[in-house]
Coordinates of C-alpha atoms in Angstrom, one line a residue:
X1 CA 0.0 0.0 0.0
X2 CA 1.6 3.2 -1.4
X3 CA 0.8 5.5 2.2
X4 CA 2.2 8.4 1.0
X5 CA -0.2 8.8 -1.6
X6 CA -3.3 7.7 0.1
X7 CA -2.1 10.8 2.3
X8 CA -2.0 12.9 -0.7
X9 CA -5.4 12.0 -2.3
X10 CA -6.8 12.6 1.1
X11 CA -4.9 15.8 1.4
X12 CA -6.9 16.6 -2.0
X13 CA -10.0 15.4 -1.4
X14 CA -10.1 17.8 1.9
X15 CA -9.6 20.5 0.0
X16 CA -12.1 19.5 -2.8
X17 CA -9.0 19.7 -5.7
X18 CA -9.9 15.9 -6.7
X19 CA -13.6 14.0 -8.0
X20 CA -14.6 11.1 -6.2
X21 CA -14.0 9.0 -9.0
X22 CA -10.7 9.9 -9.6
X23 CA -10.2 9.5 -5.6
X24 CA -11.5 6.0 -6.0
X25 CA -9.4 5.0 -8.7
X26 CA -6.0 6.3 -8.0
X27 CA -6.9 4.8 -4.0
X28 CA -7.0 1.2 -6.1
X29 CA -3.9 1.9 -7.9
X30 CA -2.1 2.9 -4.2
X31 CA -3.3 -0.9 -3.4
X32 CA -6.4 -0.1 -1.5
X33 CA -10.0 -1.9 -2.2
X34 CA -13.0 -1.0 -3.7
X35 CA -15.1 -1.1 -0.1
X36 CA -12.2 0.8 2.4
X37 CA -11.1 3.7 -0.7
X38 CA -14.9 4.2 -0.5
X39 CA -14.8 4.6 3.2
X40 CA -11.7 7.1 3.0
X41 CA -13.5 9.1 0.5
X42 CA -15.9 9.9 3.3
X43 CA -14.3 10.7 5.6
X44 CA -12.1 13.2 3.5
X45 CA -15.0 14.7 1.9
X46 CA -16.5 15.5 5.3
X47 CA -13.8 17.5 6.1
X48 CA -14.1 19.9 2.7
X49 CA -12.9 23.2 3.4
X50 CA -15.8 26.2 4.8
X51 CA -15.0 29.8 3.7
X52 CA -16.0 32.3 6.4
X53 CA -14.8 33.4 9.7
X54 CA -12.3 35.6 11.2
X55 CA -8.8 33.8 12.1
X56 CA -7.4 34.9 15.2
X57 CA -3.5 33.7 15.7
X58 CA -1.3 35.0 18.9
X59 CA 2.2 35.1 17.0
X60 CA 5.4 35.4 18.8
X61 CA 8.4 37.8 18.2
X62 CA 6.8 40.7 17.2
X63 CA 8.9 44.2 17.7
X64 CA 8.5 47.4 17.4
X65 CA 10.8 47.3 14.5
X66 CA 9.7 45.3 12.0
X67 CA 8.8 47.0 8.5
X68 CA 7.8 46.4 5.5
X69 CA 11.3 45.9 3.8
X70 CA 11.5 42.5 2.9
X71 CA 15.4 42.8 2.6
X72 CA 15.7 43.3 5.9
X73 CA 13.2 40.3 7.5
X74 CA 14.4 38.6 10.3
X75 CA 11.8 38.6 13.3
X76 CA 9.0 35.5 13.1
X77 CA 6.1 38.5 13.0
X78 CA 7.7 39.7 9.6
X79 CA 8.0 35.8 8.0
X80 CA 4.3 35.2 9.3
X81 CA 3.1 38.3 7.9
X82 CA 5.1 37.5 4.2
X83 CA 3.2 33.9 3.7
X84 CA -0.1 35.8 4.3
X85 CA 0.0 38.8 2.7
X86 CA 2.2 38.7 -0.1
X87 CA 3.9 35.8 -2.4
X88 CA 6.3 33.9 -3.7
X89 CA 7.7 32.3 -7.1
X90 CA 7.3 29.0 -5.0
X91 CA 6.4 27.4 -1.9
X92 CA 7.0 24.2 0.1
X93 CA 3.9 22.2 0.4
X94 CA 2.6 20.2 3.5
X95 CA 4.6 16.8 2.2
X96 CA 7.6 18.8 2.2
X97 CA 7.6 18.7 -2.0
X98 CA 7.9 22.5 -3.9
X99 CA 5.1 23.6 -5.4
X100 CA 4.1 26.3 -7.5
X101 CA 3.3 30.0 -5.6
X102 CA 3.2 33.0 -8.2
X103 CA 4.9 31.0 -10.7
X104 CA 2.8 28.5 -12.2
X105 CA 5.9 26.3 -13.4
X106 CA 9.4 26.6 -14.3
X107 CA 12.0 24.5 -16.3
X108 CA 16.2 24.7 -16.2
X109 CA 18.6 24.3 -18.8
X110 CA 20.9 20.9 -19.0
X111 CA 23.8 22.4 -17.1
X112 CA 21.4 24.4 -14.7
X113 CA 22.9 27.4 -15.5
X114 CA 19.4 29.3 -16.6
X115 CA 16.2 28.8 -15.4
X116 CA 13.0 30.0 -16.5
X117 CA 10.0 30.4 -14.5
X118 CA 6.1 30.8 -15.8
X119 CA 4.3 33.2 -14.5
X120 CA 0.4 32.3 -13.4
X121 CA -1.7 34.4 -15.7
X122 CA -4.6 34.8 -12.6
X123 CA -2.2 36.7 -9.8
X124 CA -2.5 40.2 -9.2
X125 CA -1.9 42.6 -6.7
X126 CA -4.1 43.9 -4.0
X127 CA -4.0 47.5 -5.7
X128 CA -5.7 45.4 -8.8
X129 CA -2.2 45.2 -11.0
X130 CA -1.5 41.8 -12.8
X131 CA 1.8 40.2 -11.8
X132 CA 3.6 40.1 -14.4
X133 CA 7.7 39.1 -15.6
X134 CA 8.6 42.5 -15.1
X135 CA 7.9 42.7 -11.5
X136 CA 9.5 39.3 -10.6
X137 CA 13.1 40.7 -12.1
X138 CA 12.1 43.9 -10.2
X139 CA 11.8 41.8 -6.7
X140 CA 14.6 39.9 -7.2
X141 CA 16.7 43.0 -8.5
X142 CA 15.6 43.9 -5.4
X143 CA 18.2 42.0 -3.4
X144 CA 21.1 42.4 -6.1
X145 CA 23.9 45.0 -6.6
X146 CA 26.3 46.9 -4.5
X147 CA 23.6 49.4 -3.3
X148 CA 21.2 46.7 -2.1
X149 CA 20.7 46.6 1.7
X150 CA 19.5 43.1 2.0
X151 CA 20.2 40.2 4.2
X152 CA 19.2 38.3 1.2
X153 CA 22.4 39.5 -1.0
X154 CA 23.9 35.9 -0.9
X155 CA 21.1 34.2 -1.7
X156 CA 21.3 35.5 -5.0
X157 CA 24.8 36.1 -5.9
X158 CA 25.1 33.1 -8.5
X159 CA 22.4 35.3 -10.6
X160 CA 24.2 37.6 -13.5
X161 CA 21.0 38.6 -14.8
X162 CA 17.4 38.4 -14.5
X163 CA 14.8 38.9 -18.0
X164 CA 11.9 39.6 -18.8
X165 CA 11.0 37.7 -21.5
X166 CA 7.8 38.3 -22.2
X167 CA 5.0 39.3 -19.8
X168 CA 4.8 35.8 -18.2
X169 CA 7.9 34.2 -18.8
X170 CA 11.3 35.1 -16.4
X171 CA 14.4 33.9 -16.7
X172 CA 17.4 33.7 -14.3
X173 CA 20.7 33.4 -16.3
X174 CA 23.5 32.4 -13.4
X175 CA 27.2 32.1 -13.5
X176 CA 27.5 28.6 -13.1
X177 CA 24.7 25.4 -12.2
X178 CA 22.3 25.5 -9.4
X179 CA 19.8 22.6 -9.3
X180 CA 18.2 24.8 -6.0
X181 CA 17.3 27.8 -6.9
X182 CA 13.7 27.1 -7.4
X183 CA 14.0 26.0 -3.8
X184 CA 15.2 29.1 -3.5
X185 CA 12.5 31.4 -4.3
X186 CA 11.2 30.0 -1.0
X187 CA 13.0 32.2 1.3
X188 CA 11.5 34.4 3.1
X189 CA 12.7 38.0 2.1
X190 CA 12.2 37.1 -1.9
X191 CA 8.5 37.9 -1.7
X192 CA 7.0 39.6 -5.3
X193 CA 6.5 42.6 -5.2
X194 CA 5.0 45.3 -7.9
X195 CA 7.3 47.7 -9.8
X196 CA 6.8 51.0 -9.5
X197 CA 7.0 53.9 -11.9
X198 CA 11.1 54.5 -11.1
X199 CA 11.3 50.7 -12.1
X200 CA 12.5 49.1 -8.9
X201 CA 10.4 47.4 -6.7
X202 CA 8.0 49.3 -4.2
X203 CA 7.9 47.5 -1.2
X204 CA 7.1 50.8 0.8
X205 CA 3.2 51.1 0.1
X206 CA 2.4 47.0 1.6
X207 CA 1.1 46.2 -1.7
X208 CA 1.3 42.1 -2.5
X209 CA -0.3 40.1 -3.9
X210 CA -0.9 36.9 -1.2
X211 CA -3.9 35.7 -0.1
X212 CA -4.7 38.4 2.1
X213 CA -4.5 42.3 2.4
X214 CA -3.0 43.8 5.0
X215 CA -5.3 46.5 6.1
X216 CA -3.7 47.8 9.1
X217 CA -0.3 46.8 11.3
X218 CA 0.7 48.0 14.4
X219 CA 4.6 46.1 14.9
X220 CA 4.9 44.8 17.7
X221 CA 1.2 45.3 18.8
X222 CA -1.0 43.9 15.7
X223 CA -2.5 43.2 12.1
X224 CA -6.1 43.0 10.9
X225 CA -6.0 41.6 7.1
X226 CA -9.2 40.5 4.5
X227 CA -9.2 37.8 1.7
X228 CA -8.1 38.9 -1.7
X229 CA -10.5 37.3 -3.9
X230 CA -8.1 37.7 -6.6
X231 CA -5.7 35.6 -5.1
X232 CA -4.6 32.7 -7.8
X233 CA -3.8 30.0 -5.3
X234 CA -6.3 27.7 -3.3
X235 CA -7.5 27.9 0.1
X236 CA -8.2 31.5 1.6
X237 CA -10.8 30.0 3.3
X238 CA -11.2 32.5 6.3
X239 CA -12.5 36.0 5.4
X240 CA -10.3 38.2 7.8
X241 CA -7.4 37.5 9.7
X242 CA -6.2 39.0 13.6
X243 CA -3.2 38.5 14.7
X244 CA -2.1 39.5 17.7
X245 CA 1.7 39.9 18.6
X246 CA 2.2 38.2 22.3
X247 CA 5.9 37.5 23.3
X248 CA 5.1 35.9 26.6
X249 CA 4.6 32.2 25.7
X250 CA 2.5 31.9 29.2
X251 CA 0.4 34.6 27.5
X252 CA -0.2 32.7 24.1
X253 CA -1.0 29.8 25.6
X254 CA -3.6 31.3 28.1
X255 CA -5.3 33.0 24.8
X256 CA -5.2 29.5 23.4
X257 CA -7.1 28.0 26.3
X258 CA -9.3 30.5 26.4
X259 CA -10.2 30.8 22.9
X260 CA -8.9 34.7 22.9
X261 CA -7.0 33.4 19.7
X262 CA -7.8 30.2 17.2
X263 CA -4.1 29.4 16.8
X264 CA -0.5 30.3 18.7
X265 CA 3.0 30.2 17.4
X266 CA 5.6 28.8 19.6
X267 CA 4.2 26.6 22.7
X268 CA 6.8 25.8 25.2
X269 CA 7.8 22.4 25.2
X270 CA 7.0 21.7 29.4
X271 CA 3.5 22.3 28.8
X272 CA 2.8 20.1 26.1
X273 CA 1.3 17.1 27.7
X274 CA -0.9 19.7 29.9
X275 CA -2.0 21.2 26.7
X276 CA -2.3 17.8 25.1
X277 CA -5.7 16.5 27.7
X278 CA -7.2 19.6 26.7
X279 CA -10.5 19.2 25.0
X280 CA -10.7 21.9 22.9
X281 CA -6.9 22.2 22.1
X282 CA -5.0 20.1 19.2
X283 CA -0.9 20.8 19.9
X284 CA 0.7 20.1 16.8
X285 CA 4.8 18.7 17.6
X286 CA 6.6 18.7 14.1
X287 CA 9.8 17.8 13.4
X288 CA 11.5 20.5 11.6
X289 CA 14.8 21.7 10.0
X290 CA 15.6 24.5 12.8
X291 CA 18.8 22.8 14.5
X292 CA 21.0 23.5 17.6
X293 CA 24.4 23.5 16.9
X294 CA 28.0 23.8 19.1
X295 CA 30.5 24.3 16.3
X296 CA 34.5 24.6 16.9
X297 CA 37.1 26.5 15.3
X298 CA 39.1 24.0 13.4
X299 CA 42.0 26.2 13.1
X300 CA 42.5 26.9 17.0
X301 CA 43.5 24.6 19.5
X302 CA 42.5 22.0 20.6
X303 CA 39.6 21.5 18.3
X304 CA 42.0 21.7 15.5
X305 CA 43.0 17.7 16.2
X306 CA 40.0 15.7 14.9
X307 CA 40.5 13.2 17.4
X308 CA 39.6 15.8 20.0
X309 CA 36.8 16.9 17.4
X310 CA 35.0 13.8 17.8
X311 CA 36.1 12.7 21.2
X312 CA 33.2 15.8 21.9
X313 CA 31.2 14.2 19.8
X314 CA 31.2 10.7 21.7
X315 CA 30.6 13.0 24.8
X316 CA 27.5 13.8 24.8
X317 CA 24.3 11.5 25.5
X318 CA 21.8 12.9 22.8
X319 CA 18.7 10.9 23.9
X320 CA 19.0 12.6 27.2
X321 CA 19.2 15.7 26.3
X322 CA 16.2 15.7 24.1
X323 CA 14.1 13.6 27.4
X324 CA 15.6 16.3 29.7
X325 CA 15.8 19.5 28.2
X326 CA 13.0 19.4 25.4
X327 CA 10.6 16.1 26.5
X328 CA 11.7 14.4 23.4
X329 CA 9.9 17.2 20.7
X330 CA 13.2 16.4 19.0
X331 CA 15.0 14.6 16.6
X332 CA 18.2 13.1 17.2
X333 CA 21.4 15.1 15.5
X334 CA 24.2 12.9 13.6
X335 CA 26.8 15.9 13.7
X336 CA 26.1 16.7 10.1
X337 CA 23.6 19.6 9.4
X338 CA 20.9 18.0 7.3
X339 CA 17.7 17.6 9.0
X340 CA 15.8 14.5 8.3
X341 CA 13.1 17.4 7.0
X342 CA 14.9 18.6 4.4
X343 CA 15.0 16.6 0.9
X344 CA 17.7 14.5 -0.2
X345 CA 18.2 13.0 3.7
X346 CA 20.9 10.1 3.5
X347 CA 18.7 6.9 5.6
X348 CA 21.1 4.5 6.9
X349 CA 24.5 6.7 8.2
X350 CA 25.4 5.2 11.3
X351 CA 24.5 7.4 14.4
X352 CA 27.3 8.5 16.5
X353 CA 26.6 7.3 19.4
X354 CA 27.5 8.0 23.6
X355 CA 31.0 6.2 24.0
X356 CA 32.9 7.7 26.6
X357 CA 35.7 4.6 26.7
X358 CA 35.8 5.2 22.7
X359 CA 36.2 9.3 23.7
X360 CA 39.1 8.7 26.5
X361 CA 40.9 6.2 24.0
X362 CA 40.6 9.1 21.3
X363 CA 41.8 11.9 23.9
X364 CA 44.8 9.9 24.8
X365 CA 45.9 9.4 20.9
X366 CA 45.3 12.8 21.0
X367 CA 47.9 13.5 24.0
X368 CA 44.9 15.6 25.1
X369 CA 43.5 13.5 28.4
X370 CA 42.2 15.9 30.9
X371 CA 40.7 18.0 28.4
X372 CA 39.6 21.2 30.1
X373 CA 37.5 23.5 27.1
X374 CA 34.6 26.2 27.4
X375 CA 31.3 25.9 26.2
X376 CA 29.8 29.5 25.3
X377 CA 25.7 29.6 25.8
X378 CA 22.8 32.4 26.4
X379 CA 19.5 31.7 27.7
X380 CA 18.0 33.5 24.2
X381 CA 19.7 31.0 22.0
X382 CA 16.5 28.5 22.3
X383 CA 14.3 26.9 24.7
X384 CA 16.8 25.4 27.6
X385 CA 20.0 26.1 25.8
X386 CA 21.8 26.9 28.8
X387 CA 20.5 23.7 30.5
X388 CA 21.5 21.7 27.9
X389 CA 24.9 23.1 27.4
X390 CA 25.2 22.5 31.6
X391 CA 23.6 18.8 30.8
X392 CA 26.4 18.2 28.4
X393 CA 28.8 19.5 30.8
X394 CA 27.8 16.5 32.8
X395 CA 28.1 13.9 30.2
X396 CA 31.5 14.6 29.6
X397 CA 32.6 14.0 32.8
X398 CA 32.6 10.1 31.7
X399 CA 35.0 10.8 29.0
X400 CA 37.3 12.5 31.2
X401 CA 36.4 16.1 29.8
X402 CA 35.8 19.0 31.7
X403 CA 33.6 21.5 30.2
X404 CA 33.1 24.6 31.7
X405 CA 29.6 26.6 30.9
X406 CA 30.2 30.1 30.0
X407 CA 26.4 31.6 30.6
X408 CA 26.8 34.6 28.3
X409 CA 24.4 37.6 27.9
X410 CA 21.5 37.5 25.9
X411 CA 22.3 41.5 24.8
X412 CA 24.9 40.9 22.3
X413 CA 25.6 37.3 21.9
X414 CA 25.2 37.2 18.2
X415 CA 27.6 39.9 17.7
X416 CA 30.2 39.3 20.5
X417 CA 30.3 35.4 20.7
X418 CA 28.8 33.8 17.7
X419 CA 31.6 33.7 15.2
X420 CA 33.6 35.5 17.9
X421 CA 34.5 32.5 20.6
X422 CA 35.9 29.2 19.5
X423 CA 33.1 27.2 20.8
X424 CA 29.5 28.4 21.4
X425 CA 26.1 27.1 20.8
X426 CA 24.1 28.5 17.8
X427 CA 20.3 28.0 16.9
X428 CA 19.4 27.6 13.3
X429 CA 16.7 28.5 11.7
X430 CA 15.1 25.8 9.2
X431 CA 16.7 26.1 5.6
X432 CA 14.6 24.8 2.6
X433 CA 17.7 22.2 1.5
X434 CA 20.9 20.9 2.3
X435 CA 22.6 22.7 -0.3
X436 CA 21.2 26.3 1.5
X437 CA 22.6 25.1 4.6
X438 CA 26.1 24.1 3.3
X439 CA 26.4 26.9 1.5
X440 CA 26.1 29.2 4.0
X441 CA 27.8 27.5 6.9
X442 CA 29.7 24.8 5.8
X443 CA 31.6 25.8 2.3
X444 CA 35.3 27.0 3.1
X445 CA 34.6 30.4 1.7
X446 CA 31.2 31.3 3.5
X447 CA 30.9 34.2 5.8
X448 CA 29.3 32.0 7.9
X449 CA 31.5 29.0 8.2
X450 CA 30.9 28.8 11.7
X451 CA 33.8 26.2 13.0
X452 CA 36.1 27.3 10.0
X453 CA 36.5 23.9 8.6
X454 CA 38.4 23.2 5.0
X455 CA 37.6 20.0 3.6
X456 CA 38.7 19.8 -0.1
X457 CA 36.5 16.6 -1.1
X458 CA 33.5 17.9 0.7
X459 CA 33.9 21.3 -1.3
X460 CA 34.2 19.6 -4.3
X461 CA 31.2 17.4 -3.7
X462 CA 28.7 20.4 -2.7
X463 CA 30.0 22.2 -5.9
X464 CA 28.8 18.9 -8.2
X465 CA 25.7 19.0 -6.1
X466 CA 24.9 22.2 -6.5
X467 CA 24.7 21.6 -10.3
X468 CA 23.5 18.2 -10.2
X469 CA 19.7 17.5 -11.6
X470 CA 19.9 13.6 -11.1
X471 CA 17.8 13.5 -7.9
X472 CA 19.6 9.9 -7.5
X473 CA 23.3 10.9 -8.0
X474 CA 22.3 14.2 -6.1
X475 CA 21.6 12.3 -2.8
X476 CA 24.5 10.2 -2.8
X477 CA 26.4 13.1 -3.1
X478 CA 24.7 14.4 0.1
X479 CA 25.2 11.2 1.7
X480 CA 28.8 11.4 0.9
X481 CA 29.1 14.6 2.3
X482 CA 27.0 14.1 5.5
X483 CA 29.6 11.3 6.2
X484 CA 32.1 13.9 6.0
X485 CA 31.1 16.3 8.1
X486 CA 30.2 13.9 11.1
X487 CA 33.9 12.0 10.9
X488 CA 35.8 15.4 10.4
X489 CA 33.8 18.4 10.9
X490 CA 34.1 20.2 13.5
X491 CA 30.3 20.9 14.8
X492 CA 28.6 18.9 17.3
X493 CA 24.7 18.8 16.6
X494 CA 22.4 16.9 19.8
X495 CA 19.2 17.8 18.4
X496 CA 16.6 19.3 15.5
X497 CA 13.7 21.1 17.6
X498 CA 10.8 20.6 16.9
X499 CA 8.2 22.8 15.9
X500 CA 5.2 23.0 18.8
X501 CA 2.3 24.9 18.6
X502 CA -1.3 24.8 18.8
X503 CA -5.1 25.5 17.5
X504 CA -8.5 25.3 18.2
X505 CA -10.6 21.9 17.8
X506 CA -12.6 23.9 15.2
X507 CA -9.7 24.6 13.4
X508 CA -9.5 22.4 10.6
X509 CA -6.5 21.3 8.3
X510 CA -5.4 18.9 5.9
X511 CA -3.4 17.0 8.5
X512 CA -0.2 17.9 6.9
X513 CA 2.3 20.1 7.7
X514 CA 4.7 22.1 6.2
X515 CA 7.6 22.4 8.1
X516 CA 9.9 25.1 7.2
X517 CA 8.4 27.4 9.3
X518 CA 5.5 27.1 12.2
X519 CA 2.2 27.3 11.5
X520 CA 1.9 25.1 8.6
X521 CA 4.9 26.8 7.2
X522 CA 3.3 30.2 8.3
X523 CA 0.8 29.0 6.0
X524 CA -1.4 28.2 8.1
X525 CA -4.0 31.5 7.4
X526 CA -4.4 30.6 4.0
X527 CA -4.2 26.5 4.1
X528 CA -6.4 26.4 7.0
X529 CA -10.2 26.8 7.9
X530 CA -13.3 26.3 10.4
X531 CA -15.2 23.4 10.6
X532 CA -17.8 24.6 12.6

């Protein structure tokens, strides 16, 4: 039986995007029978999306500070806002799979060097504008050049130049192959926007053209935005949406409860099983791409030995610290930074596992017993990241290795100690593929290269990957390099969070999750609706 794609045609039949017959005959072909496919088609087609209603979601991290400029996006207030208001070329869908968003489909040259995207003849803009080529190349133009002020610079480096073929065609013409950058057009600060009269892209008056217009925002306090019939996607099922900015997670979680607000961002993880018994709550635990890491400078001493590397790596007891510090919404690290959320995840690579004999015998070759090192944390890094650095502390003891927690302030820490100390603890934010993630943290040139590891074959490898369009060859590349990275990297990785939040029973969904982002991808506005 072919679960995945009974999981699909359910997903489908939710949302009314499939007949019954064809649900019935593509549920035979997935290996079901005539008498249960009937049954499923019930029960999916009782839970057919209802328009109507006003959507009320308590979001986290809203400041006073956040703006319209997509360039610079960085608080989970501006990402929310971008999926619900304005749009993308693509988007990741609830099975994890891209999908279409403003462009309706796209194609790439053999080498990958130039891709063209489609655009969907039915978007427009909430000012009434159609979306057309010209506006895409604006957007992305956007984030290009010496001038630019966006985060998103990198992103799009690869890209020599962007045309406007026609109204709905765009092509990206890049400097060398990129099997990704449809993947790409995911992120979070490339939203579309419409190009104004000076020809670069106004992002100042909140135009977009998402599923929703933003009628009013306060940062920081609130939003209030209506459906844009004009959207070209599904879903939009709700009329209005409220959100409500609340950075006190005791807060969200009372407005939960209560049913001040239909849906919350960000739950903490101690409360889940209280949550859990409620009878009007549904807590949704994903596993996710968002990672914890503790990477070491390779090129200072003594995490420039790779016995010592991975004598740390043997240190500490994963499975406790996930119990322990997160009550196992987690899933287990491997010292490589490729999330079993992301595509392309190699199945099978042995797990490093707690060994402290294997860690003292590894210390000893390194002439390096006693090892005395500092661990740099901050209480803002994540939920319990001081704890768990403190937790690992105490693993290490087995192996003979004293670690000594620095508890740094949260004012600064991204400045002063991220990039800045030889060994700290970092939190990650989910990135769409492994190539994103590499590339921005792992490569030998990247600004980001957080433990300043040079590995010449696993350069080499993400450079053929990068251009690769053999999904097959692709992952074994990955595979290859994941190996890599776990035997001679120099990052220790104990867990992937996952994503926890909640919703009203009356909140209804597909039952699939996107999870790039919380929410249903921050999605959730547009992909989800009432039931009753």
């Amino acid at each position: 039986m072919n679960q995945q794609m009974l999981d699909r045609l359910a997903g489908a039949a939710r949302e009314g995007r499939i007949s019954r017959r064809s649900f019935m005959n593509y549920s035979m072909a997935a290996g079901v029978t005539a008498s249960a496919a009937t049954g499923l088609w019930g029960t999916a087609a009782r839970a057919q999306p209802k328009r109507g209603g006003t959507f009320r979601i308590a979001q986290h991290d809203g400041n006073s500070g956040d703006s319209h400029d997509p360039g610079l996006y960085e608080s989970n207030a501006e990402i929310l806002l971008a999926h619900t208001f304005r749009s993308f070329l693509t988007q990741i869908n609830t099975d994890g799979t891209l999908g279409p968003d403003v462009a309706s489909e796209w194609s790439a040259s053999p080498d990958a060097s130039e891709w063209t995207f489609k655009i969907d003849p039915n978007a427009t803009f909430h000012s009434g504008g159609k979306v057309t080529a010209e506006d895409v190349a604006a957007s992305m133009n956007f984030h290009r050049g010496e001038d630019t002020t966006s985060v998103a610079k990198s992103l799009l480096e690869m890209v020599n130049e962007i045309v406007a073929e026609d109204e709905e065609t765009v092509t990206f013409k890049l400097n060398a192959g990129n099997a990704d950058l449809p993947w790409l057009m995911t992120d979070y600060h490339l939203v579309i926007l419409p190009r104004g009269d000076d020809g670069n892209a106004d992002w100042q008056s909140g135009d977009g053209c998402g599923p929703y217009r933003l009628d009013k925002w306060e940062p920081g306090r609130n939003a209030s935005l209506t459906r844009h019939d004009g959207w070209h996607g599904e879903g939009a099922y709700f009329d209005a949406i409220e959100v409500v900015f609340i950075n006190d997670p005791n807060a969200r979680q009372t407005a939960l409860v209560t049913g001040d607000a239909d849906a919350t961002s960000w739950l903490e993880n101690k409360t889940m099983s209280l949550l859990e018994r409620h009878a009007e709550v549904d807590v949704i635990n994903l596993p996710s791409a968002q990672a914890i890491t503790m990477p070491m400078f390779c090129d200072v001493a003594p995490f420039d030995d790779v016995n010592v590397r991975n004598a740390l790596k043997l240190s500490i007891d994963r499975e406790d610290m996930m119990e322990k510090i997160l009550f196992g919404a987690a899933t287990m690290g491997n010292d490589f930074h490729h999330s079993p959320a992301m595509p392309y995840y190699p199945e099978g690579v042995e797990q490093t596992p707690y060994d402290p004999d294997q860690a003292k015998s590894l210390l000893k070759k390194a002439g390096a017993e006693n090892l005395s090192v500092t661990l740099h944390s901050a209480d803002s890094i994540a939920t319990g990241a001081v704890d768990a650095a403190i937790l690992y502390s105490e693993h290490a003891k087995a192996s003979g290795i004293d670690i000594q927690v620095s508890r740094e302030p949260n004012d600064g820490y991204w400045s002063d100690i991220w990039l800045q100390k030889p060994w700290c603890m970092v939190a990650w934010g989910a990135r769409p593929t492994p190539d994103v993630m590499y590339s921005l943290a792992y490569a030998a040139d990247a600004a980001w290269n957080e433990s300043h590891w040079q590995n010449e074959e696993f350069n080499e490898l993400l450079a053929k990957a990068k251009s690769e369009l053999d999904d097959e060859l692709r992952s074994e590349m990955y595979r290859d390099m994941a190996i890599l990275a776990r035997d001679d990297g120099g990052t220790v990785i104990p867990y992937f969070p996952n994503f926890v939040y909640g919703k009203r029973k009356n909140v209804a969904t597909t039952g699939n999750y996107s999870a790039n982002w919380q929410l249903d991808g921050y999605r959730a506005a547009s992909r989800w609706w009432f039931d009753t």
